């Protein structure tokens, strides 16, 4: 859900953004919000079991954000720190602030915690309210700021890449070892925020993938392209991207995890994402033709506003518990579509106008 400038947008990645954003809504529905209205219906319990690892889609968002951060700093290498911060605030804060204010008014979030969250402090370890769905935004903001400042100081040097490698390694190790093969958000050992470690590791890995992709592209357009058959390359990339995507879907939605250690999600998505960047695979080309790619712009607002969307559903549609219990497919579809629609409306009312105003201010 990180920022992607129009000059660097890829339709296939836009598809992944909206698909994953809707998938996160589906996961949260089944694991926190709609369940109390289902009277423990077996179908919901089974769907929740099958999708229990979909929460790790967040790792994929961090990686994508890191890649586009790399693209941004390469394109605007002389950008000032203040300009970077202002652009990030314009991009992230308006919708986030609306969601935070609504959570204080309607979702019983304490006023003090809501106030601190407005400064992106949730999940940093500086507030006690590390729970809630929008922790991702805070961790993402500070991780991107950290790597931007590192770039300003070290200019994509070998030393910078080495430091990022270490951060990525220890960020993932801290999560994997503490959770015995998963990822979490709490503060451990009194000082380490697992949420921040996830963000630093994921964004850092995405940044390194950007470096790697550029190097691979240089070699491919040079020596290797002259000796490799284009159809063979297309077939190979197609096979890799479809295989990695299918394994991810099995992990996220079929309950057949790719291994006890969910670091496999990071590995598989990195491979899949790298293939998608080439735009040479048939799967990538196919989804690029889908009109739904245009909905990728709504991904951030959908994610941030989903909890308030669930609150509205609790007060309206979900009150008919008999219908919810007996018609799981319809109930989940309506709920997911409604949350997506709320996000789209907020994009038009808040995110888009704020972006236009921000561009005028920064000119």
mmCIF file of C-alpha atoms in Angstrom:
data_model
loop_
_atom_site.group_PDB
_atom_site.id
_atom_site.type_symbol
_atom_site.label_atom_id
_atom_site.label_comp_id
_atom_site.label_asym_id
_atom_site.label_seq_id
_atom_site.Cartn_x
_atom_site.Cartn_y
_atom_site.Cartn_z
ATOM 1 C CA UNK A 1 0.000 0.000 0.000
ATOM 2 C CA UNK A 2 2.981 2.247 -0.251
ATOM 3 C CA UNK A 3 3.136 5.229 -2.516
ATOM 4 C CA UNK A 4 3.519 4.583 -6.231
ATOM 5 C CA UNK A 5 4.020 7.566 -8.486
ATOM 6 C CA UNK A 6 2.185 7.652 -11.782
ATOM 7 C CA UNK A 7 5.450 7.463 -13.684
ATOM 8 C CA UNK A 8 6.334 4.151 -12.076
ATOM 9 C CA UNK A 9 2.927 2.477 -11.828
ATOM 10 C CA UNK A 10 2.681 -1.050 -13.134
ATOM 11 C CA UNK A 11 -0.805 -2.359 -13.844
ATOM 12 C CA UNK A 12 0.028 -5.849 -12.633
ATOM 13 C CA UNK A 13 1.292 -4.461 -9.305
ATOM 14 C CA UNK A 14 -1.828 -2.301 -9.025
ATOM 15 C CA UNK A 15 -3.856 -5.501 -9.338
ATOM 16 C CA UNK A 16 -1.854 -7.112 -6.543
ATOM 17 C CA UNK A 17 -2.408 -4.061 -4.330
ATOM 18 C CA UNK A 18 -6.190 -4.087 -4.625
ATOM 19 C CA UNK A 19 -6.391 -7.888 -4.464
ATOM 20 C CA UNK A 20 -4.320 -8.005 -1.292
ATOM 21 C CA UNK A 21 -6.192 -5.066 0.269
ATOM 22 C CA UNK A 22 -9.502 -6.863 -0.228
ATOM 23 C CA UNK A 23 -7.911 -10.084 1.059
ATOM 24 C CA UNK A 24 -6.883 -8.340 4.282
ATOM 25 C CA UNK A 25 -10.482 -7.155 4.729
ATOM 26 C CA UNK A 26 -11.654 -10.753 4.244
ATOM 27 C CA UNK A 27 -9.170 -11.992 6.846
ATOM 28 C CA UNK A 28 -10.171 -9.418 9.451
ATOM 29 C CA UNK A 29 -13.855 -10.126 8.875
ATOM 30 C CA UNK A 30 -13.420 -13.798 9.627
ATOM 31 C CA UNK A 31 -11.021 -13.463 12.526
ATOM 32 C CA UNK A 32 -12.363 -10.553 14.530
ATOM 33 C CA UNK A 33 -15.531 -8.863 13.400
ATOM 34 C CA UNK A 34 -18.295 -10.910 11.774
ATOM 35 C CA UNK A 35 -17.760 -14.043 13.899
ATOM 36 C CA UNK A 36 -19.802 -12.807 16.928
ATOM 37 C CA UNK A 37 -22.835 -12.491 14.623
ATOM 38 C CA UNK A 38 -22.580 -16.013 13.145
ATOM 39 C CA UNK A 39 -23.620 -18.020 16.216
ATOM 40 C CA UNK A 40 -20.468 -20.115 15.705
ATOM 41 C CA UNK A 41 -21.663 -21.467 12.366
ATOM 42 C CA UNK A 42 -19.333 -24.198 11.157
ATOM 43 C CA UNK A 43 -18.789 -22.672 7.713
ATOM 44 C CA UNK A 44 -17.348 -19.505 9.213
ATOM 45 C CA UNK A 45 -15.112 -21.485 11.523
ATOM 46 C CA UNK A 46 -13.761 -23.466 8.599
ATOM 47 C CA UNK A 47 -13.211 -20.373 6.439
ATOM 48 C CA UNK A 48 -11.421 -18.698 9.330
ATOM 49 C CA UNK A 49 -9.193 -21.746 9.733
ATOM 50 C CA UNK A 50 -8.332 -21.800 6.053
ATOM 51 C CA UNK A 51 -7.457 -18.099 5.930
ATOM 52 C CA UNK A 52 -5.561 -17.816 9.225
ATOM 53 C CA UNK A 53 -2.240 -17.097 7.491
ATOM 54 C CA UNK A 54 -3.656 -14.351 5.269
ATOM 55 C CA UNK A 55 -2.584 -11.872 7.942
ATOM 56 C CA UNK A 56 0.947 -12.211 6.614
ATOM 57 C CA UNK A 57 -0.082 -10.409 3.430
ATOM 58 C CA UNK A 58 1.143 -7.353 5.329
ATOM 59 C CA UNK A 59 4.724 -8.555 4.772
ATOM 60 C CA UNK A 60 4.057 -8.351 1.041
ATOM 61 C CA UNK A 61 2.871 -4.755 1.347
ATOM 62 C CA UNK A 62 6.042 -3.794 3.191
ATOM 63 C CA UNK A 63 8.196 -5.338 0.458
ATOM 64 C CA UNK A 64 6.299 -3.567 -2.323
ATOM 65 C CA UNK A 65 6.598 -0.268 -0.469
ATOM 66 C CA UNK A 66 10.356 -0.699 -0.124
ATOM 67 C CA UNK A 67 10.741 -1.295 -3.844
ATOM 68 C CA UNK A 68 8.834 1.862 -4.740
ATOM 69 C CA UNK A 69 10.769 3.825 -2.133
ATOM 70 C CA UNK A 70 13.915 2.764 -3.986
ATOM 71 C CA UNK A 71 12.392 3.837 -7.308
ATOM 72 C CA UNK A 72 11.435 7.193 -5.789
ATOM 73 C CA UNK A 73 14.860 8.021 -4.340
ATOM 74 C CA UNK A 74 16.553 7.012 -7.578
ATOM 75 C CA UNK A 75 14.216 9.283 -9.523
ATOM 76 C CA UNK A 76 14.471 12.187 -7.063
ATOM 77 C CA UNK A 77 17.936 11.717 -5.622
ATOM 78 C CA UNK A 78 18.242 15.357 -4.560
ATOM 79 C CA UNK A 79 14.908 15.534 -2.802
ATOM 80 C CA UNK A 80 15.119 17.331 0.529
ATOM 81 C CA UNK A 81 14.141 15.547 3.715
ATOM 82 C CA UNK A 82 11.402 18.070 4.517
ATOM 83 C CA UNK A 83 9.870 17.583 1.069
ATOM 84 C CA UNK A 84 9.934 13.818 1.513
ATOM 85 C CA UNK A 85 8.249 14.029 4.918
ATOM 86 C CA UNK A 86 5.604 16.459 3.657
ATOM 87 C CA UNK A 87 4.785 14.257 0.683
ATOM 88 C CA UNK A 88 4.449 11.222 2.921
ATOM 89 C CA UNK A 89 2.218 13.134 5.335
ATOM 90 C CA UNK A 90 0.037 14.366 2.483
ATOM 91 C CA UNK A 91 -0.188 10.826 1.156
ATOM 92 C CA UNK A 92 -0.853 9.028 4.436
ATOM 93 C CA UNK A 93 -2.132 11.369 7.124
ATOM 94 C CA UNK A 94 -5.535 12.742 5.940
ATOM 95 C CA UNK A 95 -7.297 9.370 5.637
ATOM 96 C CA UNK A 96 -5.408 8.044 8.640
ATOM 97 C CA UNK A 97 -6.509 11.059 10.716
ATOM 98 C CA UNK A 98 -10.143 10.617 9.699
ATOM 99 C CA UNK A 99 -9.996 6.946 10.664
ATOM 100 C CA UNK A 100 -8.327 7.751 13.986
ATOM 101 C CA UNK A 101 -10.882 10.421 14.889
ATOM 102 C CA UNK A 102 -13.750 8.086 14.001
ATOM 103 C CA UNK A 103 -12.194 5.346 16.135
ATOM 104 C CA UNK A 104 -12.162 7.672 19.154
ATOM 105 C CA UNK A 105 -15.767 8.730 18.579
ATOM 106 C CA UNK A 106 -17.317 5.381 17.675
ATOM 107 C CA UNK A 107 -14.897 2.558 18.485
ATOM 108 C CA UNK A 108 -14.105 3.399 22.120
ATOM 109 C CA UNK A 109 -10.435 4.138 21.506
ATOM 110 C CA UNK A 110 -9.207 6.277 24.438
ATOM 111 C CA UNK A 111 -8.764 9.927 23.539
ATOM 112 C CA UNK A 112 -5.150 9.978 24.707
ATOM 113 C CA UNK A 113 -4.254 6.960 22.577
ATOM 114 C CA UNK A 114 -6.060 8.405 19.588
ATOM 115 C CA UNK A 115 -4.128 11.654 19.967
ATOM 116 C CA UNK A 116 -0.793 9.812 20.061
ATOM 117 C CA UNK A 117 -1.798 7.702 17.078
ATOM 118 C CA UNK A 118 -2.243 10.883 15.024
ATOM 119 C CA UNK A 119 1.554 11.192 15.214
ATOM 120 C CA UNK A 120 2.054 7.668 13.813
ATOM 121 C CA UNK A 121 3.178 6.398 17.228
ATOM 122 C CA UNK A 122 1.005 3.293 17.307
ATOM 123 C CA UNK A 123 3.123 0.124 17.166
ATOM 124 C CA UNK A 124 6.370 2.035 17.720
ATOM 125 C CA UNK A 125 6.568 0.974 21.371
ATOM 126 C CA UNK A 126 5.865 4.518 22.561
ATOM 127 C CA UNK A 127 2.168 3.857 23.132
ATOM 128 C CA UNK A 128 0.395 0.982 24.846
ATOM 129 C CA UNK A 129 -2.234 0.705 22.095
ATOM 130 C CA UNK A 130 -0.311 -1.450 19.659
ATOM 131 C CA UNK A 131 -3.484 -3.344 18.747
ATOM 132 C CA UNK A 132 -5.905 -2.227 16.044
ATOM 133 C CA UNK A 133 -5.820 -2.550 12.276
ATOM 134 C CA UNK A 134 -3.945 0.627 11.363
ATOM 135 C CA UNK A 135 -0.683 -0.226 13.125
ATOM 136 C CA UNK A 136 0.737 -0.908 9.665
ATOM 137 C CA UNK A 137 0.640 2.777 8.699
ATOM 138 C CA UNK A 138 2.745 3.920 11.648
ATOM 139 C CA UNK A 139 5.394 1.264 11.155
ATOM 140 C CA UNK A 140 5.458 1.899 7.410
ATOM 141 C CA UNK A 141 5.879 5.673 7.820
ATOM 142 C CA UNK A 142 8.879 5.460 10.149
ATOM 143 C CA UNK A 143 10.535 2.648 8.201
ATOM 144 C CA UNK A 144 10.377 4.652 4.975
ATOM 145 C CA UNK A 145 11.635 7.787 6.717
ATOM 146 C CA UNK A 146 14.538 5.831 8.209
ATOM 147 C CA UNK A 147 15.648 4.431 4.861
ATOM 148 C CA UNK A 148 15.274 7.780 3.157
ATOM 149 C CA UNK A 149 17.535 9.386 5.762
ATOM 150 C CA UNK A 150 19.999 6.536 5.327
ATOM 151 C CA UNK A 151 19.997 7.173 1.590
ATOM 152 C CA UNK A 152 20.624 10.885 2.127
ATOM 153 C CA UNK A 153 23.598 10.042 4.326
ATOM 154 C CA UNK A 154 25.074 7.166 2.325
ATOM 155 C CA UNK A 155 23.796 7.606 -1.274
ATOM 156 C CA UNK A 156 23.053 3.954 -2.043
ATOM 157 C CA UNK A 157 26.628 2.960 -1.311
ATOM 158 C CA UNK A 158 27.841 -0.571 -0.715
ATOM 159 C CA UNK A 159 27.982 0.248 2.987
ATOM 160 C CA UNK A 160 24.338 1.284 2.963
ATOM 161 C CA UNK A 161 23.298 -1.955 1.280
ATOM 162 C CA UNK A 162 25.282 -3.952 3.822
ATOM 163 C CA UNK A 163 23.574 -2.185 6.707
ATOM 164 C CA UNK A 164 20.170 -2.803 5.104
ATOM 165 C CA UNK A 165 21.023 -6.498 4.741
ATOM 166 C CA UNK A 166 21.762 -6.663 8.467
ATOM 167 C CA UNK A 167 18.548 -4.815 9.350
ATOM 168 C CA UNK A 168 16.512 -7.122 7.132
ATOM 169 C CA UNK A 169 18.130 -10.190 8.655
ATOM 170 C CA UNK A 170 17.736 -9.204 12.294
ATOM 171 C CA UNK A 171 14.255 -7.734 11.749
ATOM 172 C CA UNK A 172 12.984 -11.029 10.410
ATOM 173 C CA UNK A 173 14.973 -13.134 12.898
ATOM 174 C CA UNK A 174 13.481 -11.224 15.819
ATOM 175 C CA UNK A 175 9.965 -12.008 14.606
ATOM 176 C CA UNK A 176 10.525 -15.573 13.457
ATOM 177 C CA UNK A 177 12.391 -16.660 16.574
ATOM 178 C CA UNK A 178 10.083 -14.929 19.059
ATOM 179 C CA UNK A 179 6.891 -16.291 17.455
ATOM 180 C CA UNK A 180 8.309 -19.681 16.443
ATOM 181 C CA UNK A 181 7.817 -19.132 12.737
ATOM 182 C CA UNK A 182 5.497 -16.151 12.406
ATOM 183 C CA UNK A 183 5.231 -12.388 12.742
ATOM 184 C CA UNK A 184 3.721 -10.270 15.515
ATOM 185 C CA UNK A 185 3.221 -6.668 16.654
ATOM 186 C CA UNK A 186 3.918 -6.517 20.373
ATOM 187 C CA UNK A 187 6.942 -4.993 22.100
ATOM 188 C CA UNK A 188 9.298 -7.708 23.353
ATOM 189 C CA UNK A 189 12.189 -7.651 25.812
ATOM 190 C CA UNK A 190 10.908 -4.253 26.901
ATOM 191 C CA UNK A 191 12.357 -2.388 23.922
ATOM 192 C CA UNK A 192 11.939 -4.146 20.548
ATOM 193 C CA UNK A 193 8.729 -3.528 18.618
ATOM 194 C CA UNK A 194 8.051 -6.548 16.426
ATOM 195 C CA UNK A 195 5.834 -4.366 14.244
ATOM 196 C CA UNK A 196 8.687 -1.935 13.588
ATOM 197 C CA UNK A 197 11.052 -4.850 12.999
ATOM 198 C CA UNK A 198 8.659 -6.246 10.373
ATOM 199 C CA UNK A 199 8.408 -2.881 8.667
ATOM 200 C CA UNK A 200 12.154 -2.246 8.698
ATOM 201 C CA UNK A 201 12.847 -5.731 7.360
ATOM 202 C CA UNK A 202 10.162 -5.664 4.680
ATOM 203 C CA UNK A 203 10.822 -2.156 3.393
ATOM 204 C CA UNK A 204 14.565 -2.837 3.468
ATOM 205 C CA UNK A 205 14.115 -6.053 1.500
ATOM 206 C CA UNK A 206 12.004 -4.242 -1.078
ATOM 207 C CA UNK A 207 14.706 -1.596 -1.400
ATOM 208 C CA UNK A 208 17.332 -4.292 -1.992
ATOM 209 C CA UNK A 209 15.092 -5.981 -4.566
ATOM 210 C CA UNK A 210 15.006 -2.690 -6.451
ATOM 211 C CA UNK A 211 18.803 -2.628 -6.523
ATOM 212 C CA UNK A 212 18.927 -6.250 -7.607
ATOM 213 C CA UNK A 213 16.338 -5.756 -10.333
ATOM 214 C CA UNK A 214 18.241 -2.830 -11.843
ATOM 215 C CA UNK A 215 21.482 -4.830 -11.883
ATOM 216 C CA UNK A 216 19.770 -7.846 -13.423
ATOM 217 C CA UNK A 217 18.096 -5.671 -16.030
ATOM 218 C CA UNK A 218 21.417 -4.137 -17.043
ATOM 219 C CA UNK A 219 22.962 -7.547 -17.595
ATOM 220 C CA UNK A 220 19.891 -8.907 -19.329
ATOM 221 C CA UNK A 221 19.729 -6.076 -21.869
ATOM 222 C CA UNK A 222 23.422 -6.541 -22.477
ATOM 223 C CA UNK A 223 25.184 -9.860 -22.794
ATOM 224 C CA UNK A 224 22.474 -12.343 -21.750
ATOM 225 C CA UNK A 225 19.696 -11.080 -24.025
ATOM 226 C CA UNK A 226 21.788 -11.882 -27.055
ATOM 227 C CA UNK A 227 22.052 -15.577 -26.176
ATOM 228 C CA UNK A 228 18.628 -16.404 -24.739
ATOM 229 C CA UNK A 229 15.465 -17.246 -26.642
ATOM 230 C CA UNK A 230 12.636 -14.820 -25.771
ATOM 231 C CA UNK A 231 9.963 -17.533 -25.733
ATOM 232 C CA UNK A 232 12.041 -19.659 -23.359
ATOM 233 C CA UNK A 233 12.434 -16.721 -20.985
ATOM 234 C CA UNK A 234 8.713 -15.993 -21.141
ATOM 235 C CA UNK A 235 7.883 -19.618 -20.352
ATOM 236 C CA UNK A 236 10.365 -19.733 -17.463
ATOM 237 C CA UNK A 237 9.143 -16.505 -15.873
ATOM 238 C CA UNK A 238 5.518 -17.572 -16.360
ATOM 239 C CA UNK A 239 6.182 -20.866 -14.601
ATOM 240 C CA UNK A 240 7.962 -19.191 -11.676
ATOM 241 C CA UNK A 241 5.366 -16.466 -11.137
ATOM 242 C CA UNK A 242 2.392 -18.845 -11.364
ATOM 243 C CA UNK A 243 4.050 -21.402 -9.073
ATOM 244 C CA UNK A 244 4.989 -18.839 -6.436
ATOM 245 C CA UNK A 245 1.565 -17.169 -6.612
ATOM 246 C CA UNK A 246 -0.278 -20.475 -6.235
ATOM 247 C CA UNK A 247 1.827 -21.422 -3.225
ATOM 248 C CA UNK A 248 1.060 -18.063 -1.631
ATOM 249 C CA UNK A 249 -2.673 -18.514 -2.267
ATOM 250 C CA UNK A 250 -2.574 -21.986 -0.737
ATOM 251 C CA UNK A 251 -0.905 -20.539 2.336
ATOM 252 C CA UNK A 252 -3.254 -17.555 2.629
ATOM 253 C CA UNK A 253 -6.618 -19.100 1.743
ATOM 254 C CA UNK A 254 -6.512 -22.907 1.818
ATOM 255 C CA UNK A 255 -4.969 -23.366 5.239
ATOM 256 C CA UNK A 256 -2.124 -25.387 3.760
ATOM 257 C CA UNK A 257 0.801 -23.318 4.850
ATOM 258 C CA UNK A 258 3.977 -23.604 2.843
ATOM 259 C CA UNK A 259 5.827 -24.499 6.017
ATOM 260 C CA UNK A 260 5.801 -23.994 9.752
ATOM 261 C CA UNK A 261 8.178 -21.111 9.215
ATOM 262 C CA UNK A 262 6.140 -18.362 7.572
ATOM 263 C CA UNK A 263 9.305 -16.678 6.383
ATOM 264 C CA UNK A 264 8.500 -18.711 3.278
ATOM 265 C CA UNK A 265 5.891 -16.038 2.532
ATOM 266 C CA UNK A 266 8.671 -13.461 2.322
ATOM 267 C CA UNK A 267 10.729 -15.685 0.032
ATOM 268 C CA UNK A 268 7.855 -16.659 -2.251
ATOM 269 C CA UNK A 269 6.495 -13.146 -2.560
ATOM 270 C CA UNK A 270 9.961 -11.728 -3.302
ATOM 271 C CA UNK A 271 10.339 -14.221 -6.150
ATOM 272 C CA UNK A 272 6.811 -13.548 -7.403
ATOM 273 C CA UNK A 273 7.222 -9.759 -7.182
ATOM 274 C CA UNK A 274 10.561 -9.855 -8.985
ATOM 275 C CA UNK A 275 8.963 -11.796 -11.855
ATOM 276 C CA UNK A 276 6.069 -9.346 -11.976
ATOM 277 C CA UNK A 277 8.485 -6.427 -12.325
ATOM 278 C CA UNK A 278 9.849 -7.896 -15.544
ATOM 279 C CA UNK A 279 6.354 -7.865 -17.114
ATOM 280 C CA UNK A 280 7.503 -10.760 -19.284
ATOM 281 C CA UNK A 281 5.416 -13.579 -17.827
ATOM 282 C CA UNK A 282 2.042 -14.480 -19.312
ATOM 283 C CA UNK A 283 0.352 -14.296 -15.898
ATOM 284 C CA UNK A 284 1.657 -10.761 -15.416
ATOM 285 C CA UNK A 285 0.501 -9.716 -18.872
ATOM 286 C CA UNK A 286 -2.924 -11.235 -18.295
ATOM 287 C CA UNK A 287 -3.713 -9.428 -15.063
ATOM 288 C CA UNK A 288 -2.366 -6.184 -16.548
ATOM 289 C CA UNK A 289 -5.266 -6.329 -18.988
ATOM 290 C CA UNK A 290 -7.892 -6.540 -16.250
ATOM 291 C CA UNK A 291 -9.877 -3.367 -15.670
ATOM 292 C CA UNK A 292 -9.774 -4.039 -11.916
ATOM 293 C CA UNK A 293 -6.154 -2.813 -11.965
ATOM 294 C CA UNK A 294 -7.544 0.714 -11.923
ATOM 295 C CA UNK A 295 -8.910 0.047 -8.451
ATOM 296 C CA UNK A 296 -5.401 -0.206 -7.016
ATOM 297 C CA UNK A 297 -5.562 3.482 -6.113
ATOM 298 C CA UNK A 298 -8.196 2.650 -3.485
ATOM 299 C CA UNK A 299 -6.048 0.103 -1.638
ATOM 300 C CA UNK A 300 -4.762 2.438 1.081
ATOM 301 C CA UNK A 301 -8.149 3.954 1.918
ATOM 302 C CA UNK A 302 -9.768 0.518 1.963
ATOM 303 C CA UNK A 303 -7.173 -0.746 4.417
ATOM 304 C CA UNK A 304 -7.310 2.270 6.726
ATOM 305 C CA UNK A 305 -11.113 2.579 6.771
ATOM 306 C CA UNK A 306 -11.987 -1.096 7.124
ATOM 307 C CA UNK A 307 -12.489 -1.036 10.892
ATOM 308 C CA UNK A 308 -15.020 1.788 10.653
ATOM 309 C CA UNK A 309 -16.713 -0.067 7.799
ATOM 310 C CA UNK A 310 -17.117 -3.053 10.104
ATOM 311 C CA UNK A 311 -18.628 -0.785 12.765
ATOM 312 C CA UNK A 312 -21.315 0.339 10.295
ATOM 313 C CA UNK A 313 -22.016 -3.279 9.352
ATOM 314 C CA UNK A 314 -22.326 -4.234 13.019
ATOM 315 C CA UNK A 315 -25.041 -1.620 13.471
ATOM 316 C CA UNK A 316 -26.920 -2.558 10.307
ATOM 317 C CA UNK A 317 -26.470 -5.631 8.105
ATOM 318 C CA UNK A 318 -24.962 -7.970 10.676
ATOM 319 C CA UNK A 319 -27.851 -7.514 13.117
ATOM 320 C CA UNK A 320 -29.803 -10.053 11.059
ATOM 321 C CA UNK A 321 -27.908 -12.948 12.610
ATOM 322 C CA UNK A 322 -30.178 -15.607 11.092
ATOM 323 C CA UNK A 323 -29.354 -14.424 7.582
ATOM 324 C CA UNK A 324 -25.645 -14.090 8.416
ATOM 325 C CA UNK A 325 -25.567 -17.620 9.801
ATOM 326 C CA UNK A 326 -27.383 -19.244 6.886
ATOM 327 C CA UNK A 327 -25.855 -17.335 3.977
ATOM 328 C CA UNK A 328 -22.120 -17.134 4.583
ATOM 329 C CA UNK A 329 -21.154 -16.544 0.952
ATOM 330 C CA UNK A 330 -23.555 -13.658 0.438
ATOM 331 C CA UNK A 331 -22.806 -12.148 3.845
ATOM 332 C CA UNK A 332 -19.042 -12.167 3.337
ATOM 333 C CA UNK A 333 -19.322 -10.847 -0.215
ATOM 334 C CA UNK A 334 -21.601 -7.994 0.797
ATOM 335 C CA UNK A 335 -19.355 -7.139 3.742
ATOM 336 C CA UNK A 336 -16.152 -7.114 1.682
ATOM 337 C CA UNK A 337 -17.761 -5.087 -1.115
ATOM 338 C CA UNK A 338 -19.161 -2.609 1.406
ATOM 339 C CA UNK A 339 -15.752 -2.110 3.052
ATOM 340 C CA UNK A 340 -14.182 -1.601 -0.380
ATOM 341 C CA UNK A 341 -16.920 0.876 -1.304
ATOM 342 C CA UNK A 342 -16.352 2.877 1.894
ATOM 343 C CA UNK A 343 -12.657 3.018 1.072
ATOM 344 C CA UNK A 344 -13.411 4.201 -2.468
ATOM 345 C CA UNK A 345 -15.728 6.932 -1.198
ATOM 346 C CA UNK A 346 -13.102 8.100 1.297
ATOM 347 C CA UNK A 347 -10.511 8.146 -1.505
ATOM 348 C CA UNK A 348 -12.701 10.531 -3.507
ATOM 349 C CA UNK A 349 -13.703 12.680 -0.513
ATOM 350 C CA UNK A 350 -10.410 12.799 1.415
ATOM 351 C CA UNK A 351 -7.383 11.161 -0.171
ATOM 352 C CA UNK A 352 -7.683 12.567 -3.698
ATOM 353 C CA UNK A 353 -8.503 16.173 -2.665
ATOM 354 C CA UNK A 354 -5.703 16.113 -0.084
ATOM 355 C CA UNK A 355 -3.275 14.921 -2.737
ATOM 356 C CA UNK A 356 -4.284 17.717 -5.115
ATOM 357 C CA UNK A 357 -4.006 20.314 -2.374
ATOM 358 C CA UNK A 358 -0.650 18.955 -1.315
ATOM 359 C CA UNK A 359 0.732 19.213 -4.841
ATOM 360 C CA UNK A 360 -0.289 22.872 -4.983
ATOM 361 C CA UNK A 361 1.374 23.558 -1.633
ATOM 362 C CA UNK A 362 4.607 21.836 -2.607
ATOM 363 C CA UNK A 363 4.931 23.530 -5.989
#
